[in-house]
mmCIF file with all atom_site columns, C-alpha atoms in Angstrom:
data_model
loop_
_atom_site.group_PDB
_atom_site.id
_atom_site.type_symbol
_atom_site.label_atom_id
_atom_site.label_alt_id
_atom_site.label_comp_id
_atom_site.label_asym_id
_atom_site.label_entity_id
_atom_site.label_seq_id
_atom_site.pdbx_PDB_ins_code
_atom_site.Cartn_x
_atom_site.Cartn_y
_atom_site.Cartn_z
_atom_site.occupancy
_atom_site.B_iso_or_equiv
_atom_site.pdbx_formal_charge
_atom_site.auth_seq_id
_atom_site.auth_comp_id
_atom_site.auth_asym_id
_atom_site.auth_atom_id
_atom_site.pdbx_PDB_model_num
ATOM 1   C CA . UNK A 1 1   ? -15.531 -19.485 -24.673 1.00 97.00 ? 1   UNK A CA 1
ATOM 2   C CA . UNK A 1 2   ? -17.261 -22.598 -25.291 1.00 97.00 ? 2   UNK A CA 1
ATOM 3   C CA . UNK A 1 3   ? -21.016 -22.159 -26.170 1.00 98.00 ? 3   UNK A CA 1
ATOM 4   C CA . UNK A 1 4   ? -23.892 -23.506 -27.998 1.00 98.00 ? 4   UNK A CA 1
ATOM 5   C CA . UNK A 1 5   ? -26.390 -20.856 -29.151 1.00 98.00 ? 5   UNK A CA 1
ATOM 6   C CA . UNK A 1 6   ? -29.797 -22.030 -30.069 1.00 98.00 ? 6   UNK A CA 1
ATOM 7   C CA . UNK A 1 7   ? -32.386 -20.326 -32.479 1.00 98.00 ? 7   UNK A CA 1
ATOM 8   C CA . UNK A 1 8   ? -35.367 -18.259 -31.041 1.00 98.00 ? 8   UNK A CA 1
ATOM 9   C CA . UNK A 1 9   ? -38.612 -19.296 -29.978 1.00 98.00 ? 9   UNK A CA 1
ATOM 10  C CA . UNK A 1 10  ? -41.306 -20.410 -32.492 1.00 98.00 ? 10  UNK A CA 1
ATOM 11  C CA . UNK A 1 11  ? -45.156 -20.450 -32.543 1.00 98.00 ? 11  UNK A CA 1
ATOM 12  C CA . UNK A 1 12  ? -46.389 -22.903 -35.167 1.00 98.00 ? 12  UNK A CA 1
ATOM 13  C CA . UNK A 1 13  ? -49.683 -24.247 -36.034 1.00 98.00 ? 13  UNK A CA 1
ATOM 14  C CA . UNK A 1 14  ? -50.389 -28.184 -36.047 1.00 98.00 ? 14  UNK A CA 1
ATOM 15  C CA . UNK A 1 15  ? -49.236 -29.967 -39.188 1.00 98.00 ? 15  UNK A CA 1
ATOM 16  C CA . UNK A 1 16  ? -46.419 -27.387 -39.778 1.00 98.00 ? 16  UNK A CA 1
ATOM 17  C CA . UNK A 1 17  ? -42.886 -28.299 -40.249 1.00 98.00 ? 17  UNK A CA 1
ATOM 18  C CA . UNK A 1 18  ? -40.154 -26.623 -38.215 1.00 98.00 ? 18  UNK A CA 1
ATOM 19  C CA . UNK A 1 19  ? -36.292 -26.878 -37.802 1.00 98.00 ? 19  UNK A CA 1
ATOM 20  C CA . UNK A 1 20  ? -34.372 -25.162 -34.884 1.00 98.00 ? 20  UNK A CA 1
ATOM 21  C CA . UNK A 1 21  ? -30.630 -24.848 -34.828 1.00 98.00 ? 21  UNK A CA 1
ATOM 22  C CA . UNK A 1 22  ? -27.962 -25.062 -32.373 1.00 98.00 ? 22  UNK A CA 1
ATOM 23  C CA . UNK A 1 23  ? -24.569 -23.258 -33.268 1.00 98.00 ? 23  UNK A CA 1
ATOM 24  C CA . UNK A 1 24  ? -21.411 -24.449 -31.508 1.00 98.00 ? 24  UNK A CA 1
ATOM 25  C CA . UNK A 1 25  ? -18.308 -22.137 -30.984 1.00 98.00 ? 25  UNK A CA 1
ATOM 26  C CA . UNK A 1 26  ? -15.232 -22.059 -29.086 1.00 98.00 ? 26  UNK A CA 1
ATOM 27  C CA . UNK A 1 27  ? -14.459 -25.587 -29.538 1.00 97.00 ? 27  UNK A CA 1
ATOM 28  C CA . UNK A 1 28  ? -13.754 -28.258 -32.289 1.00 97.00 ? 28  UNK A CA 1
ATOM 29  C CA . UNK A 1 29  ? -17.133 -28.972 -33.475 1.00 97.00 ? 29  UNK A CA 1
ATOM 30  C CA . UNK A 1 30  ? -16.524 -32.337 -34.986 1.00 97.00 ? 30  UNK A CA 1
ATOM 31  C CA . UNK A 1 31  ? -14.964 -33.795 -31.919 1.00 94.00 ? 31  UNK A CA 1
ATOM 32  C CA . UNK A 1 32  ? -18.188 -33.824 -29.903 1.00 95.00 ? 32  UNK A CA 1
ATOM 33  C CA . UNK A 1 33  ? -21.674 -35.185 -30.105 1.00 95.00 ? 33  UNK A CA 1
ATOM 34  C CA . UNK A 1 34  ? -24.559 -32.891 -29.914 1.00 97.00 ? 34  UNK A CA 1
ATOM 35  C CA . UNK A 1 35  ? -27.588 -34.136 -27.955 1.00 97.00 ? 35  UNK A CA 1
ATOM 36  C CA . UNK A 1 36  ? -31.140 -32.886 -27.762 1.00 98.00 ? 36  UNK A CA 1
ATOM 37  C CA . UNK A 1 37  ? -33.317 -32.801 -24.856 1.00 98.00 ? 37  UNK A CA 1
ATOM 38  C CA . UNK A 1 38  ? -37.173 -32.121 -24.616 1.00 98.00 ? 38  UNK A CA 1
ATOM 39  C CA . UNK A 1 39  ? -38.536 -30.391 -21.541 1.00 98.00 ? 39  UNK A CA 1
ATOM 40  C CA . UNK A 1 40  ? -42.437 -30.109 -21.687 1.00 98.00 ? 40  UNK A CA 1
ATOM 41  C CA . UNK A 1 41  ? -44.151 -27.461 -19.488 1.00 97.00 ? 41  UNK A CA 1
ATOM 42  C CA . UNK A 1 42  ? -43.459 -28.227 -15.810 1.00 96.00 ? 42  UNK A CA 1
ATOM 43  C CA . UNK A 1 43  ? -41.972 -31.458 -16.462 1.00 98.00 ? 43  UNK A CA 1
ATOM 44  C CA . UNK A 1 44  ? -38.527 -33.289 -16.531 1.00 98.00 ? 44  UNK A CA 1
ATOM 45  C CA . UNK A 1 45  ? -35.617 -33.872 -19.050 1.00 98.00 ? 45  UNK A CA 1
ATOM 46  C CA . UNK A 1 46  ? -36.285 -36.300 -21.960 1.00 97.00 ? 46  UNK A CA 1
ATOM 47  C CA . UNK A 1 47  ? -33.264 -37.607 -24.053 1.00 96.00 ? 47  UNK A CA 1
ATOM 48  C CA . UNK A 1 48  ? -34.288 -37.488 -27.694 1.00 96.00 ? 48  UNK A CA 1
ATOM 49  C CA . UNK A 1 49  ? -31.122 -38.446 -29.473 1.00 96.00 ? 49  UNK A CA 1
ATOM 50  C CA . UNK A 1 50  ? -27.620 -37.270 -30.597 1.00 96.00 ? 50  UNK A CA 1
ATOM 51  C CA . UNK A 1 51  ? -25.626 -36.297 -33.762 1.00 97.00 ? 51  UNK A CA 1
ATOM 52  C CA . UNK A 1 52  ? -21.950 -36.903 -34.277 1.00 96.00 ? 52  UNK A CA 1
ATOM 53  C CA . UNK A 1 53  ? -20.806 -33.962 -36.739 1.00 96.00 ? 53  UNK A CA 1
ATOM 54  C CA . UNK A 1 54  ? -17.619 -35.616 -37.855 1.00 95.00 ? 54  UNK A CA 1
ATOM 55  C CA . UNK A 1 55  ? -19.536 -38.240 -39.924 1.00 95.00 ? 55  UNK A CA 1
ATOM 56  C CA . UNK A 1 56  ? -23.186 -37.032 -39.487 1.00 96.00 ? 56  UNK A CA 1
ATOM 57  C CA . UNK A 1 57  ? -24.297 -40.171 -37.545 1.00 95.00 ? 57  UNK A CA 1
ATOM 58  C CA . UNK A 1 58  ? -27.514 -39.636 -35.767 1.00 96.00 ? 58  UNK A CA 1
ATOM 59  C CA . UNK A 1 59  ? -28.744 -42.135 -32.992 1.00 95.00 ? 59  UNK A CA 1
ATOM 60  C CA . UNK A 1 60  ? -32.426 -41.622 -31.540 1.00 94.00 ? 60  UNK A CA 1
ATOM 61  C CA . UNK A 1 61  ? -34.261 -42.572 -28.476 1.00 93.00 ? 61  UNK A CA 1
ATOM 62  C CA . UNK A 1 62  ? -36.789 -45.028 -29.457 1.00 91.00 ? 62  UNK A CA 1
ATOM 63  C CA . UNK A 1 63  ? -39.309 -42.520 -28.170 1.00 93.00 ? 63  UNK A CA 1
ATOM 64  C CA . UNK A 1 64  ? -38.149 -40.068 -30.668 1.00 96.00 ? 64  UNK A CA 1
ATOM 65  C CA . UNK A 1 65  ? -37.450 -42.455 -33.569 1.00 95.00 ? 65  UNK A CA 1
ATOM 66  C CA . UNK A 1 66  ? -39.455 -41.294 -36.453 1.00 97.00 ? 66  UNK A CA 1
ATOM 67  C CA . UNK A 1 67  ? -40.898 -38.343 -34.815 1.00 98.00 ? 67  UNK A CA 1
ATOM 68  C CA . UNK A 1 68  ? -37.924 -36.042 -35.563 1.00 98.00 ? 68  UNK A CA 1
ATOM 69  C CA . UNK A 1 69  ? -34.709 -35.685 -37.735 1.00 98.00 ? 69  UNK A CA 1
ATOM 70  C CA . UNK A 1 70  ? -31.419 -34.589 -36.076 1.00 98.00 ? 70  UNK A CA 1
ATOM 71  C CA . UNK A 1 71  ? -28.771 -33.364 -38.521 1.00 98.00 ? 71  UNK A CA 1
ATOM 72  C CA . UNK A 1 72  ? -25.722 -31.373 -38.451 1.00 98.00 ? 72  UNK A CA 1
ATOM 73  C CA . UNK A 1 73  ? -23.618 -29.085 -41.021 1.00 98.00 ? 73  UNK A CA 1
ATOM 74  C CA . UNK A 1 74  ? -20.137 -29.216 -39.992 1.00 97.00 ? 74  UNK A CA 1
ATOM 75  C CA . UNK A 1 75  ? -19.192 -26.412 -42.292 1.00 97.00 ? 75  UNK A CA 1
ATOM 76  C CA . UNK A 1 76  ? -21.142 -24.000 -40.256 1.00 98.00 ? 76  UNK A CA 1
ATOM 77  C CA . UNK A 1 77  ? -20.709 -25.738 -36.914 1.00 98.00 ? 77  UNK A CA 1
ATOM 78  C CA . UNK A 1 78  ? -24.570 -26.159 -36.345 1.00 98.00 ? 78  UNK A CA 1
ATOM 79  C CA . UNK A 1 79  ? -26.890 -29.167 -35.478 1.00 98.00 ? 79  UNK A CA 1
ATOM 80  C CA . UNK A 1 80  ? -30.724 -29.064 -36.187 1.00 98.00 ? 80  UNK A CA 1
ATOM 81  C CA . UNK A 1 81  ? -33.624 -30.587 -34.930 1.00 98.00 ? 81  UNK A CA 1
ATOM 82  C CA . UNK A 1 82  ? -36.486 -31.021 -37.330 1.00 98.00 ? 82  UNK A CA 1
ATOM 83  C CA . UNK A 1 83  ? -40.143 -32.012 -37.318 1.00 98.00 ? 83  UNK A CA 1
ATOM 84  C CA . UNK A 1 84  ? -42.071 -32.518 -40.622 1.00 98.00 ? 84  UNK A CA 1
ATOM 85  C CA . UNK A 1 85  ? -45.657 -32.218 -39.071 1.00 98.00 ? 85  UNK A CA 1
ATOM 86  C CA . UNK A 1 86  ? -45.828 -30.731 -35.552 1.00 98.00 ? 86  UNK A CA 1
ATOM 87  C CA . UNK A 1 87  ? -48.540 -31.688 -32.879 1.00 98.00 ? 87  UNK A CA 1
ATOM 88  C CA . UNK A 1 88  ? -49.652 -29.810 -30.018 1.00 98.00 ? 88  UNK A CA 1
ATOM 89  C CA . UNK A 1 89  ? -47.831 -32.326 -27.677 1.00 98.00 ? 89  UNK A CA 1
ATOM 90  C CA . UNK A 1 90  ? -44.437 -31.265 -29.286 1.00 98.00 ? 90  UNK A CA 1
ATOM 91  C CA . UNK A 1 91  ? -44.987 -27.806 -27.257 1.00 98.00 ? 91  UNK A CA 1
ATOM 92  C CA . UNK A 1 92  ? -41.890 -27.835 -25.152 1.00 98.00 ? 92  UNK A CA 1
ATOM 93  C CA . UNK A 1 93  ? -38.514 -26.299 -24.376 1.00 98.00 ? 93  UNK A CA 1
ATOM 94  C CA . UNK A 1 94  ? -35.430 -27.996 -26.531 1.00 98.00 ? 94  UNK A CA 1
ATOM 95  C CA . UNK A 1 95  ? -32.238 -28.040 -25.368 1.00 98.00 ? 95  UNK A CA 1
ATOM 96  C CA . UNK A 1 96  ? -29.000 -29.018 -27.197 1.00 98.00 ? 96  UNK A CA 1
ATOM 97  C CA . UNK A 1 97  ? -26.339 -30.044 -25.381 1.00 98.00 ? 97  UNK A CA 1
ATOM 98  C CA . UNK A 1 98  ? -22.747 -31.274 -25.809 1.00 97.00 ? 98  UNK A CA 1
ATOM 99  C CA . UNK A 1 99  ? -21.553 -34.788 -25.101 1.00 95.00 ? 99  UNK A CA 1
ATOM 100 C CA . UNK A 1 100 ? -18.395 -34.301 -23.196 1.00 91.00 ? 100 UNK A CA 1
ATOM 101 C CA . UNK A 1 101 ? -16.196 -36.267 -20.825 1.00 89.00 ? 101 UNK A CA 1
ATOM 102 C CA . UNK A 1 102 ? -13.407 -35.623 -18.320 1.00 84.00 ? 102 UNK A CA 1
ATOM 103 C CA . UNK A 1 103 ? -10.274 -36.971 -20.195 1.00 82.00 ? 103 UNK A CA 1
ATOM 104 C CA . UNK A 1 104 ? -8.986  -38.213 -23.352 1.00 79.00 ? 104 UNK A CA 1
ATOM 105 C CA . UNK A 1 105 ? -10.405 -41.704 -22.509 1.00 81.00 ? 105 UNK A CA 1
ATOM 106 C CA . UNK A 1 106 ? -13.510 -40.768 -21.329 1.00 84.00 ? 106 UNK A CA 1
ATOM 107 C CA . UNK A 1 107 ? -12.812 -43.108 -18.369 1.00 83.00 ? 107 UNK A CA 1
ATOM 108 C CA . UNK A 1 108 ? -15.668 -41.836 -16.207 1.00 81.00 ? 108 UNK A CA 1
ATOM 109 C CA . UNK A 1 109 ? -18.282 -41.858 -19.020 1.00 88.00 ? 109 UNK A CA 1
ATOM 110 C CA . UNK A 1 110 ? -19.872 -39.224 -20.981 1.00 92.00 ? 110 UNK A CA 1
ATOM 111 C CA . UNK A 1 111 ? -22.108 -36.127 -19.611 1.00 95.00 ? 111 UNK A CA 1
ATOM 112 C CA . UNK A 1 112 ? -23.576 -33.199 -21.003 1.00 96.00 ? 112 UNK A CA 1
ATOM 113 C CA . UNK A 1 113 ? -21.235 -30.544 -20.191 1.00 96.00 ? 113 UNK A CA 1
ATOM 114 C CA . UNK A 1 114 ? -22.267 -27.574 -22.180 1.00 98.00 ? 114 UNK A CA 1
ATOM 115 C CA . UNK A 1 115 ? -25.914 -26.326 -22.806 1.00 98.00 ? 115 UNK A CA 1
ATOM 116 C CA . UNK A 1 116 ? -27.697 -24.036 -25.052 1.00 98.00 ? 116 UNK A CA 1
ATOM 117 C CA . UNK A 1 117 ? -30.341 -21.743 -23.371 1.00 98.00 ? 117 UNK A CA 1
ATOM 118 C CA . UNK A 1 118 ? -33.012 -23.754 -25.053 1.00 98.00 ? 118 UNK A CA 1
ATOM 119 C CA . UNK A 1 119 ? -35.619 -23.020 -27.769 1.00 98.00 ? 119 UNK A CA 1
ATOM 120 C CA . UNK A 1 120 ? -39.324 -22.781 -26.855 1.00 98.00 ? 120 UNK A CA 1
ATOM 121 C CA . UNK A 1 121 ? -41.834 -24.298 -29.371 1.00 98.00 ? 121 UNK A CA 1
ATOM 122 C CA . UNK A 1 122 ? -45.253 -23.520 -29.030 1.00 98.00 ? 122 UNK A CA 1
ATOM 123 C CA . UNK A 1 123 ? -47.745 -25.471 -31.387 1.00 98.00 ? 123 UNK A CA 1
ATOM 124 C CA . UNK A 1 124 ? -51.251 -24.195 -31.297 1.00 97.00 ? 124 UNK A CA 1
ATOM 125 C CA . UNK B 2 1   ? -34.411 -49.693 -21.946 1.00 86.00 ? 1   UNK B CA 1
ATOM 126 C CA . UNK B 2 2   ? -32.624 -48.611 -19.056 1.00 92.00 ? 2   UNK B CA 1
ATOM 127 C CA . UNK B 2 3   ? -34.905 -46.793 -16.540 1.00 95.00 ? 3   UNK B CA 1
ATOM 128 C CA . UNK B 2 4   ? -33.976 -44.114 -13.853 1.00 97.00 ? 4   UNK B CA 1
ATOM 129 C CA . UNK B 2 5   ? -36.173 -43.934 -10.859 1.00 98.00 ? 5   UNK B CA 1
ATOM 130 C CA . UNK B 2 6   ? -35.496 -41.080 -8.574  1.00 98.00 ? 6   UNK B CA 1
ATOM 131 C CA . UNK B 2 7   ? -36.564 -40.451 -4.884  1.00 98.00 ? 7   UNK B CA 1
ATOM 132 C CA . UNK B 2 8   ? -38.159 -38.558 -3.501  1.00 98.00 ? 8   UNK B CA 1
ATOM 133 C CA . UNK B 2 9   ? -39.948 -36.775 -6.330  1.00 98.00 ? 9   UNK B CA 1
ATOM 134 C CA . UNK B 2 10  ? -39.975 -33.483 -4.060  1.00 97.00 ? 10  UNK B CA 1
ATOM 135 C CA . UNK B 2 11  ? -38.212 -32.442 -0.696  1.00 97.00 ? 11  UNK B CA 1
ATOM 136 C CA . UNK B 2 12  ? -38.742 -29.659 1.522   1.00 97.00 ? 12  UNK B CA 1
ATOM 137 C CA . UNK B 2 13  ? -35.568 -28.655 3.654   1.00 97.00 ? 13  UNK B CA 1
ATOM 138 C CA . UNK B 2 14  ? -34.018 -25.558 5.465   1.00 96.00 ? 14  UNK B CA 1
ATOM 139 C CA . UNK B 2 15  ? -30.855 -23.810 4.952   1.00 96.00 ? 15  UNK B CA 1
ATOM 140 C CA . UNK B 2 16  ? -28.112 -25.858 6.795   1.00 97.00 ? 16  UNK B CA 1
ATOM 141 C CA . UNK B 2 17  ? -29.872 -29.226 6.376   1.00 97.00 ? 17  UNK B CA 1
ATOM 142 C CA . UNK B 2 18  ? -28.071 -32.160 5.072   1.00 98.00 ? 18  UNK B CA 1
ATOM 143 C CA . UNK B 2 19  ? -30.281 -33.915 2.151   1.00 98.00 ? 19  UNK B CA 1
ATOM 144 C CA . UNK B 2 20  ? -29.776 -37.119 0.250   1.00 98.00 ? 20  UNK B CA 1
ATOM 145 C CA . UNK B 2 21  ? -31.482 -37.837 -3.216  1.00 98.00 ? 21  UNK B CA 1
ATOM 146 C CA . UNK B 2 22  ? -31.517 -41.328 -4.545  1.00 98.00 ? 22  UNK B CA 1
ATOM 147 C CA . UNK B 2 23  ? -31.388 -42.656 -8.062  1.00 98.00 ? 23  UNK B CA 1
ATOM 148 C CA . UNK B 2 24  ? -32.129 -46.266 -9.041  1.00 98.00 ? 24  UNK B CA 1
ATOM 149 C CA . UNK B 2 25  ? -31.454 -47.920 -12.395 1.00 97.00 ? 25  UNK B CA 1
ATOM 150 C CA . UNK B 2 26  ? -33.449 -50.653 -13.789 1.00 97.00 ? 26  UNK B CA 1
ATOM 151 C CA . UNK B 2 27  ? -30.255 -52.677 -14.400 1.00 96.00 ? 27  UNK B CA 1
ATOM 152 C CA . UNK B 2 28  ? -26.619 -52.375 -13.684 1.00 96.00 ? 28  UNK B CA 1
ATOM 153 C CA . UNK B 2 29  ? -24.943 -49.231 -14.928 1.00 95.00 ? 29  UNK B CA 1
ATOM 154 C CA . UNK B 2 30  ? -21.576 -49.347 -13.471 1.00 93.00 ? 30  UNK B CA 1
ATOM 155 C CA . UNK B 2 31  ? -20.612 -46.133 -12.557 1.00 93.00 ? 31  UNK B CA 1
ATOM 156 C CA . UNK B 2 32  ? -21.867 -44.313 -15.476 1.00 94.00 ? 32  UNK B CA 1
ATOM 157 C CA . UNK B 2 33  ? -24.172 -41.867 -13.463 1.00 96.00 ? 33  UNK B CA 1
ATOM 158 C CA . UNK B 2 34  ? -24.456 -38.204 -13.668 1.00 97.00 ? 34  UNK B CA 1
ATOM 159 C CA . UNK B 2 35  ? -26.346 -35.392 -11.558 1.00 98.00 ? 35  UNK B CA 1
ATOM 160 C CA . UNK B 2 36  ? -27.579 -32.453 -12.876 1.00 98.00 ? 36  UNK B CA 1
ATOM 161 C CA . UNK B 2 37  ? -29.075 -29.008 -11.369 1.00 98.00 ? 37  UNK B CA 1
ATOM 162 C CA . UNK B 2 38  ? -31.685 -27.005 -12.950 1.00 98.00 ? 38  UNK B CA 1
ATOM 163 C CA . UNK B 2 39  ? -33.040 -23.633 -11.733 1.00 98.00 ? 39  UNK B CA 1
ATOM 164 C CA . UNK B 2 40  ? -36.036 -22.193 -13.135 1.00 96.00 ? 40  UNK B CA 1
ATOM 165 C CA . UNK B 2 41  ? -35.806 -20.592 -16.393 1.00 97.00 ? 41  UNK B CA 1
ATOM 166 C CA . UNK B 2 42  ? -32.218 -21.854 -17.095 1.00 98.00 ? 42  UNK B CA 1
ATOM 167 C CA . UNK B 2 43  ? -30.861 -24.948 -18.750 1.00 98.00 ? 43  UNK B CA 1
ATOM 168 C CA . UNK B 2 44  ? -29.418 -28.053 -16.690 1.00 98.00 ? 44  UNK B CA 1
ATOM 169 C CA . UNK B 2 45  ? -25.811 -27.975 -15.433 1.00 98.00 ? 45  UNK B CA 1
ATOM 170 C CA . UNK B 2 46  ? -23.834 -30.891 -14.638 1.00 97.00 ? 46  UNK B CA 1
ATOM 171 C CA . UNK B 2 47  ? -22.759 -31.126 -10.953 1.00 98.00 ? 47  UNK B CA 1
ATOM 172 C CA . UNK B 2 48  ? -21.118 -34.553 -10.753 1.00 97.00 ? 48  UNK B CA 1
ATOM 173 C CA . UNK B 2 49  ? -20.225 -37.073 -13.110 1.00 95.00 ? 49  UNK B CA 1
ATOM 174 C CA . UNK B 2 50  ? -18.884 -40.784 -12.945 1.00 94.00 ? 50  UNK B CA 1
ATOM 175 C CA . UNK B 2 51  ? -21.036 -41.045 -9.763  1.00 96.00 ? 51  UNK B CA 1
ATOM 176 C CA . UNK B 2 52  ? -18.596 -38.926 -7.645  1.00 96.00 ? 52  UNK B CA 1
ATOM 177 C CA . UNK B 2 53  ? -16.536 -36.725 -9.447  1.00 95.00 ? 53  UNK B CA 1
ATOM 178 C CA . UNK B 2 54  ? -17.315 -32.869 -8.959  1.00 96.00 ? 54  UNK B CA 1
ATOM 179 C CA . UNK B 2 55  ? -17.413 -30.845 -12.142 1.00 95.00 ? 55  UNK B CA 1
ATOM 180 C CA . UNK B 2 56  ? -14.948 -28.000 -11.902 1.00 94.00 ? 56  UNK B CA 1
ATOM 181 C CA . UNK B 2 57  ? -16.434 -25.048 -9.854  1.00 96.00 ? 57  UNK B CA 1
ATOM 182 C CA . UNK B 2 58  ? -19.021 -27.169 -8.130  1.00 97.00 ? 58  UNK B CA 1
ATOM 183 C CA . UNK B 2 59  ? -18.966 -26.480 -4.304  1.00 97.00 ? 59  UNK B CA 1
ATOM 184 C CA . UNK B 2 60  ? -17.675 -29.524 -2.001  1.00 98.00 ? 60  UNK B CA 1
ATOM 185 C CA . UNK B 2 61  ? -20.973 -29.693 -0.343  1.00 98.00 ? 61  UNK B CA 1
ATOM 186 C CA . UNK B 2 62  ? -22.141 -31.718 -2.890  1.00 98.00 ? 62  UNK B CA 1
ATOM 187 C CA . UNK B 2 63  ? -21.042 -35.377 -3.265  1.00 98.00 ? 63  UNK B CA 1
ATOM 188 C CA . UNK B 2 64  ? -22.374 -38.559 -5.002  1.00 98.00 ? 64  UNK B CA 1
ATOM 189 C CA . UNK B 2 65  ? -21.945 -42.049 -4.058  1.00 98.00 ? 65  UNK B CA 1
ATOM 190 C CA . UNK B 2 66  ? -23.010 -45.728 -5.455  1.00 97.00 ? 66  UNK B CA 1
ATOM 191 C CA . UNK B 2 67  ? -22.446 -48.461 -7.999  1.00 95.00 ? 67  UNK B CA 1
ATOM 192 C CA . UNK B 2 68  ? -24.555 -50.724 -10.011 1.00 95.00 ? 68  UNK B CA 1
ATOM 193 C CA . UNK B 2 69  ? -28.214 -49.822 -9.621  1.00 97.00 ? 69  UNK B CA 1
ATOM 194 C CA . UNK B 2 70  ? -28.260 -47.463 -6.686  1.00 98.00 ? 70  UNK B CA 1
ATOM 195 C CA . UNK B 2 71  ? -26.864 -43.919 -6.284  1.00 98.00 ? 71  UNK B CA 1
ATOM 196 C CA . UNK B 2 72  ? -27.129 -40.931 -3.980  1.00 98.00 ? 72  UNK B CA 1
ATOM 197 C CA . UNK B 2 73  ? -26.619 -37.253 -4.193  1.00 98.00 ? 73  UNK B CA 1
ATOM 198 C CA . UNK B 2 74  ? -25.932 -35.602 -0.943  1.00 98.00 ? 74  UNK B CA 1
ATOM 199 C CA . UNK B 2 75  ? -25.856 -31.930 -0.159  1.00 98.00 ? 75  UNK B CA 1
ATOM 200 C CA . UNK B 2 76  ? -24.083 -31.572 3.122   1.00 96.00 ? 76  UNK B CA 1
ATOM 201 C CA . UNK B 2 77  ? -25.258 -28.147 4.260   1.00 96.00 ? 77  UNK B CA 1
ATOM 202 C CA . UNK B 2 78  ? -27.934 -26.548 2.027   1.00 97.00 ? 78  UNK B CA 1
ATOM 203 C CA . UNK B 2 79  ? -27.371 -23.150 0.813   1.00 97.00 ? 79  UNK B CA 1
ATOM 204 C CA . UNK B 2 80  ? -30.213 -20.786 -0.472  1.00 95.00 ? 80  UNK B CA 1
ATOM 205 C CA . UNK B 2 81  ? -28.553 -21.420 -4.126  1.00 96.00 ? 81  UNK B CA 1
ATOM 206 C CA . UNK B 2 82  ? -29.257 -25.059 -3.874  1.00 97.00 ? 82  UNK B CA 1
ATOM 207 C CA . UNK B 2 83  ? -32.934 -24.844 -4.015  1.00 94.00 ? 83  UNK B CA 1
ATOM 208 C CA . UNK B 2 84  ? -33.499 -26.231 -7.522  1.00 97.00 ? 84  UNK B CA 1
ATOM 209 C CA . UNK B 2 85  ? -34.346 -29.554 -9.277  1.00 98.00 ? 85  UNK B CA 1
ATOM 210 C CA . UNK B 2 86  ? -31.868 -32.604 -9.604  1.00 98.00 ? 86  UNK B CA 1
ATOM 211 C CA . UNK B 2 87  ? -31.808 -34.942 -12.140 1.00 98.00 ? 87  UNK B CA 1
ATOM 212 C CA . UNK B 2 88  ? -29.765 -37.970 -12.602 1.00 98.00 ? 88  UNK B CA 1
ATOM 213 C CA . UNK B 2 89  ? -28.694 -39.436 -15.806 1.00 97.00 ? 89  UNK B CA 1
ATOM 214 C CA . UNK B 2 90  ? -27.283 -42.831 -17.033 1.00 96.00 ? 90  UNK B CA 1
ATOM 215 C CA . UNK B 2 91  ? -24.435 -42.647 -19.632 1.00 92.00 ? 91  UNK B CA 1
ATOM 216 C CA . UNK B 2 92  ? -24.004 -46.451 -19.548 1.00 92.00 ? 92  UNK B CA 1
ATOM 217 C CA . UNK B 2 93  ? -25.939 -47.152 -22.838 1.00 84.00 ? 93  UNK B CA 1
ATOM 218 C CA . UNK B 2 94  ? -24.271 -44.393 -24.900 1.00 66.00 ? 94  UNK B CA 1
ATOM 219 C CA . UNK B 2 95  ? -24.187 -43.329 -27.309 1.00 62.00 ? 95  UNK B CA 1
ATOM 220 C CA . UNK B 2 96  ? -28.080 -43.476 -28.159 1.00 66.00 ? 96  UNK B CA 1
ATOM 221 C CA . UNK B 2 97  ? -29.529 -43.033 -24.744 1.00 81.00 ? 97  UNK B CA 1
ATOM 222 C CA . UNK B 2 98  ? -28.849 -40.894 -21.944 1.00 91.00 ? 98  UNK B CA 1
ATOM 223 C CA . UNK B 2 99  ? -31.816 -41.627 -19.714 1.00 94.00 ? 99  UNK B CA 1
ATOM 224 C CA . UNK B 2 100 ? -32.622 -39.157 -17.062 1.00 97.00 ? 100 UNK B CA 1
ATOM 225 C CA . UNK B 2 101 ? -34.524 -39.482 -13.823 1.00 98.00 ? 101 UNK B CA 1
ATOM 226 C CA . UNK B 2 102 ? -37.773 -37.864 -13.457 1.00 98.00 ? 102 UNK B CA 1
ATOM 227 C CA . UNK B 2 103 ? -36.247 -35.407 -11.152 1.00 98.00 ? 103 UNK B CA 1
ATOM 228 C CA . UNK B 2 104 ? -36.265 -34.322 -7.498  1.00 98.00 ? 104 UNK B CA 1
ATOM 229 C CA . UNK B 2 105 ? -37.422 -30.741 -6.706  1.00 98.00 ? 105 UNK B CA 1
ATOM 230 C CA . UNK B 2 106 ? -35.829 -29.283 -3.535  1.00 98.00 ? 106 UNK B CA 1
ATOM 231 C CA . UNK B 2 107 ? -37.817 -26.696 -1.947  1.00 96.00 ? 107 UNK B CA 1
ATOM 232 C CA . UNK B 2 108 ? -37.434 -24.366 1.034   1.00 90.00 ? 108 UNK B CA 1
ATOM 233 C CA . UNK B 2 109 ? -39.112 -25.434 4.119   1.00 90.00 ? 109 UNK B CA 1
#
């Protein structure tokens, strides 16, 4: 079974650092990008960025560039989302999701086909 | 940046109704448009990709249309399990940006 298993809920204070994780299994980890999506309380989905584990190349949404760091360790099939100094406004659920497509050429584009259950981060 | 705008933001409907949600892009995204469904306490799940292709296991009452800048998601006959929030997402400007619409909350009337 293809799955993404995220780390558990975190409660942190402003100014603290944090790293949450997303472990992929059931597929070839280096063949797919892993994206991160933020959902603030009662709000919609915000695309943060993506990591390509094959070469550890990360791309960020302009809204999140410089605010977080996305990384991956392919040896343990795990992606990470990291903050160096949390703020109260970082309180949210963070989802990781696999960037997939429907066939070998991805002719109909990419979509997020497998999601983790989310990690709740509370900064207070 | 490409902006995605959904309408309406919320919608009340009854079981058996036909409903349509619209998603507009700030520039042409060809047919790189996906739809997701999210229920409370759960992660989103993809329903439709590439405007109109149903993900495996998604009921045929869901359908998508459009191209360029205007897209629709239609549920032909609402079932109790369809009451959820729906998000559109563009994948035209990959790999860095998978912009989402703001969501449409579908509630029981």
